[in-house]
Amino acid sequence: MIPSTEYLMSIAHDYWRQDKDYQLRQEKSPEERRREARWNKELEKIDRWHALLRDLRQELPEFTIGDGTATPDACFRCVAYPAKGRPMPPHDWVIVGCISILAPIYIVYSVQYGRVGHKDRLNPRIGFEPFPLEMKLPADILSRKIEETFGVSKLPREIAEIPVPLFVKWVEPPETTLFHALFTNEPDNVP
């Protein structure tokens, strides 16, 4: 069951600030300390995350599965590239699955790129469901495996895009959304 929007807003306010008071300080804000404590608790269960990545590699054998988790974010993040091998062939899109560490929710989105030459990815564009046909299968598999492994609910796009008056790393109001606060402030920054 998806938590209420009010509940998700209150969680976001517990972990992010409405001002920049601590941005240039050496000391951590109370919100940053709470996020850090939350990460420490979640990292104790890292085996389940690694099991999900292994399962995704078996379920999507034609894809390269990567771990895009970074503790400045508020989520575990996996990436499915539509290519296999090393070095990876050029790709124009990836599917990303995020599991919030702050609430029992997840989201799946895509990042599409323009290209210059054979290697350089430019102009990343974030996309949500409904996905184009070539992205639907990996997105559905990611969703299914996340739900099976973690028992979390998918956050609908319309709730994810609700603005919040919070400073989430480099994203500031009025651009900040629940998506930024509950998952990542740099959704297009994938390995």
CSV table of C-alpha atoms in Angstrom, one decimal:
chain,number,residue,atom,x,y,z
A,1,MET,CA,0.0,0.0,0.0
A,2,ILE,CA,1.3,3.4,-0.9
A,3,PRO,CA,1.8,5.7,2.1
A,4,SER,CA,-0.3,8.9,2.1
A,5,THR,CA,1.1,12.0,0.5
A,6,GLU,CA,0.9,13.8,3.9
A,7,TYR,CA,3.0,11.0,5.5
A,8,LEU,CA,5.6,11.2,2.6
A,9,MET,CA,5.8,15.0,3.0
A,10,SER,CA,6.4,14.7,6.7
A,11,ILE,CA,9.2,12.2,6.1
A,12,ALA,CA,10.8,14.5,3.5
A,13,HIS,CA,10.7,17.4,6.1
A,14,ASP,CA,12.4,15.1,8.7
A,15,TYR,CA,15.4,14.5,6.4
A,16,TRP,CA,15.9,17.7,4.4
A,17,ARG,CA,16.0,21.4,5.4
A,18,GLN,CA,13.8,24.3,4.3
A,19,ASP,CA,16.8,26.6,4.3
A,20,LYS,CA,20.5,26.7,3.5
A,21,ASP,CA,21.7,27.5,7.0
A,22,TYR,CA,24.1,24.5,7.2
A,23,GLN,CA,25.3,24.6,3.6
A,24,LEU,CA,28.6,26.3,4.3
A,25,ARG,CA,29.1,25.0,7.8
A,26,GLN,CA,31.5,22.3,8.9
A,27,GLU,CA,29.0,20.8,11.3
A,28,LYS,CA,26.2,18.5,10.1
A,29,SER,CA,22.6,19.6,10.3
A,30,PRO,CA,20.1,17.6,12.4
A,31,GLU,CA,18.6,16.4,9.1
A,32,GLU,CA,21.9,15.2,7.8
A,33,ARG,CA,22.6,13.3,11.0
A,34,ARG,CA,19.2,11.6,10.7
A,35,ARG,CA,20.0,10.6,7.1
A,36,GLU,CA,23.4,9.3,8.1
A,37,ALA,CA,21.9,7.2,10.9
A,38,ARG,CA,19.2,5.9,8.5
A,39,TRP,CA,21.9,4.9,6.0
A,40,ASN,CA,23.9,3.1,8.8
A,41,LYS,CA,20.8,1.1,9.7
A,42,GLU,CA,19.9,0.3,6.0
A,43,LEU,CA,23.5,-0.8,5.2
A,44,GLU,CA,23.2,-3.5,7.9
A,45,LYS,CA,20.8,-5.2,5.4
A,46,ILE,CA,23.0,-4.8,2.3
A,47,ASP,CA,22.9,-8.6,1.6
A,48,ARG,CA,19.3,-8.3,0.5
A,49,TRP,CA,20.4,-5.5,-2.0
A,50,HIS,CA,23.2,-7.7,-3.4
A,51,ALA,CA,20.7,-10.6,-3.7
A,52,LEU,CA,18.4,-8.3,-5.8
A,53,LEU,CA,21.3,-7.3,-8.1
A,54,ARG,CA,22.2,-11.0,-8.6
A,55,ASP,CA,18.6,-11.9,-9.4
A,56,LEU,CA,18.3,-9.1,-11.9
A,57,ARG,CA,21.5,-10.3,-13.7
A,58,GLN,CA,19.8,-13.7,-14.1
A,59,GLU,CA,16.4,-12.3,-15.1
A,60,LEU,CA,17.9,-9.8,-17.6
A,61,PRO,CA,20.8,-11.7,-19.2
A,62,GLU,CA,21.1,-9.4,-22.2
A,63,PHE,CA,21.5,-6.4,-19.9
A,64,THR,CA,24.4,-5.1,-17.8
A,65,ILE,CA,23.2,-4.5,-14.2
A,66,GLY,CA,25.0,-1.9,-12.2
A,67,ASP,CA,24.8,-0.6,-8.7
A,68,GLY,CA,24.2,3.2,-8.7
A,69,THR,CA,23.8,3.6,-4.9
A,70,ALA,CA,25.4,6.6,-3.4
A,71,THR,CA,24.9,7.5,0.3
A,72,PRO,CA,24.3,11.2,-0.4
A,73,ASP,CA,21.1,10.0,-2.0
A,74,ALA,CA,18.1,8.7,-0.1
A,75,CYS,CA,17.9,5.4,-1.9
A,76,PHE,CA,19.5,2.2,-3.2
A,77,ARG,CA,19.7,2.5,-6.9
A,78,CYS,CA,20.2,-0.1,-9.6
A,79,VAL,CA,20.8,0.5,-13.3
A,80,ALA,CA,19.9,-1.8,-16.2
A,81,TYR,CA,21.9,-1.0,-19.4
A,82,PRO,CA,20.6,-2.6,-22.7
A,83,ALA,CA,24.0,-3.9,-23.5
A,84,LYS,CA,26.3,-6.7,-22.4
A,85,GLY,CA,30.1,-6.8,-22.3
A,86,ARG,CA,33.2,-4.8,-21.5
A,87,PRO,CA,33.8,-2.2,-22.6
A,88,MET,CA,30.1,-1.7,-22.9
A,89,PRO,CA,28.8,-0.9,-26.3
A,90,PRO,CA,27.2,2.6,-26.6
A,91,HIS,CA,23.7,2.8,-25.3
A,92,ASP,CA,21.1,5.5,-25.6
A,93,TRP,CA,19.0,4.7,-22.6
A,94,VAL,CA,19.1,3.0,-19.2
A,95,ILE,CA,16.4,1.9,-16.8
A,96,VAL,CA,16.9,2.8,-13.1
A,97,GLY,CA,15.2,1.3,-10.0
A,98,CYS,CA,15.3,3.2,-6.7
A,99,ILE,CA,14.3,1.9,-3.3
A,100,SER,CA,13.9,4.7,-0.8
A,101,ILE,CA,15.7,4.3,2.6
A,102,LEU,CA,13.2,6.8,4.1
A,103,ALA,CA,9.9,5.3,3.2
A,104,PRO,CA,8.6,1.8,2.1
A,105,ILE,CA,8.4,2.9,-1.6
A,106,TYR,CA,10.3,2.6,-4.9
A,107,ILE,CA,10.2,4.1,-8.3
A,108,VAL,CA,11.5,3.0,-11.7
A,109,TYR,CA,12.5,5.6,-14.3
A,110,SER,CA,14.5,5.9,-17.5
A,111,VAL,CA,17.4,8.1,-18.6
A,112,GLN,CA,17.6,8.7,-22.3
A,113,TYR,CA,20.7,10.3,-24.0
A,114,GLY,CA,21.6,12.2,-27.1
A,115,ARG,CA,24.9,11.2,-28.7
A,116,VAL,CA,28.0,12.9,-30.1
A,117,GLY,CA,30.2,10.5,-32.0
A,118,HIS,CA,30.4,7.0,-30.9
A,119,LYS,CA,30.9,7.3,-27.1
A,120,ASP,CA,29.8,10.6,-25.6
A,121,ARG,CA,26.4,10.7,-23.9
A,122,LEU,CA,24.8,14.2,-23.8
A,123,ASN,CA,21.6,15.8,-22.7
A,124,PRO,CA,20.2,13.2,-20.4
A,125,ARG,CA,16.4,13.2,-20.2
A,126,ILE,CA,14.5,11.5,-17.3
A,127,GLY,CA,11.3,9.6,-18.1
A,128,PHE,CA,8.6,7.9,-16.1
A,129,GLU,CA,5.9,5.3,-17.0
A,130,PRO,CA,4.5,4.6,-19.5
A,131,PHE,CA,7.8,3.6,-21.1
A,132,PRO,CA,8.5,3.0,-24.8
A,133,LEU,CA,8.2,-0.6,-25.8
A,134,GLU,CA,11.9,-1.4,-25.7
A,135,MET,CA,12.1,-0.3,-22.0
A,136,LYS,CA,8.9,-1.9,-20.8
A,137,LEU,CA,10.2,-5.4,-20.2
A,138,PRO,CA,13.3,-4.4,-18.2
A,139,ALA,CA,11.2,-1.9,-16.2
A,140,ASP,CA,8.5,-4.5,-15.4
A,141,ILE,CA,11.2,-7.0,-14.3
A,142,LEU,CA,12.9,-4.4,-12.1
A,143,SER,CA,9.5,-3.5,-10.5
A,144,ARG,CA,8.6,-7.1,-9.9
A,145,LYS,CA,11.9,-8.1,-8.4
A,146,ILE,CA,12.0,-5.0,-6.1
A,147,GLU,CA,8.5,-5.7,-4.9
A,148,GLU,CA,9.3,-9.4,-4.3
A,149,THR,CA,12.6,-8.7,-2.5
A,150,PHE,CA,11.7,-5.7,-0.4
A,151,GLY,CA,7.9,-5.7,-0.1
A,152,VAL,CA,7.7,-2.0,-1.0
A,153,SER,CA,5.1,-0.1,-3.0
A,154,LYS,CA,5.6,1.7,-6.3
A,155,LEU,CA,5.3,5.5,-5.9
A,156,PRO,CA,3.1,6.9,-8.7
A,157,ARG,CA,4.6,9.6,-10.9
A,158,GLU,CA,1.9,12.1,-9.9
A,159,ILE,CA,2.9,11.9,-6.2
A,160,ALA,CA,6.7,11.8,-7.0
A,161,GLU,CA,6.3,15.1,-8.9
A,162,ILE,CA,4.7,17.0,-6.0
A,163,PRO,CA,6.8,20.1,-5.2
A,164,VAL,CA,8.3,20.3,-1.7
A,165,PRO,CA,9.8,23.5,-0.2
A,166,LEU,CA,13.1,21.8,0.7
A,167,PHE,CA,16.7,22.0,-0.3
A,168,VAL,CA,17.8,18.6,-1.4
A,169,LYS,CA,21.6,18.8,-2.1
A,170,TRP,CA,21.8,20.8,-5.3
A,171,VAL,CA,18.0,21.0,-6.0
A,172,GLU,CA,16.2,24.1,-4.5
A,173,PRO,CA,12.6,25.2,-4.4
A,174,PRO,CA,10.6,25.6,-6.5
A,175,GLU,CA,12.2,22.7,-8.5
A,176,THR,CA,12.4,20.3,-5.6
A,177,THR,CA,9.9,17.4,-5.6
A,178,LEU,CA,9.1,14.4,-3.4
A,179,PHE,CA,11.1,12.4,-5.9
A,180,HIS,CA,14.3,14.4,-5.1
A,181,ALA,CA,13.7,14.2,-1.3
A,182,LEU,CA,12.8,10.5,-1.2
A,183,PHE,CA,15.2,9.1,-3.8
A,184,THR,CA,17.9,11.3,-5.5
A,185,ASN,CA,18.6,14.9,-6.4
A,186,GLU,CA,20.6,13.7,-9.5
A,187,PRO,CA,18.5,11.1,-11.2
A,188,ASP,CA,20.4,11.5,-14.5
A,189,ASN,CA,23.8,10.9,-12.9
A,190,VAL,CA,24.2,7.2,-13.4
A,191,PRO,CA,27.4,5.3,-13.9
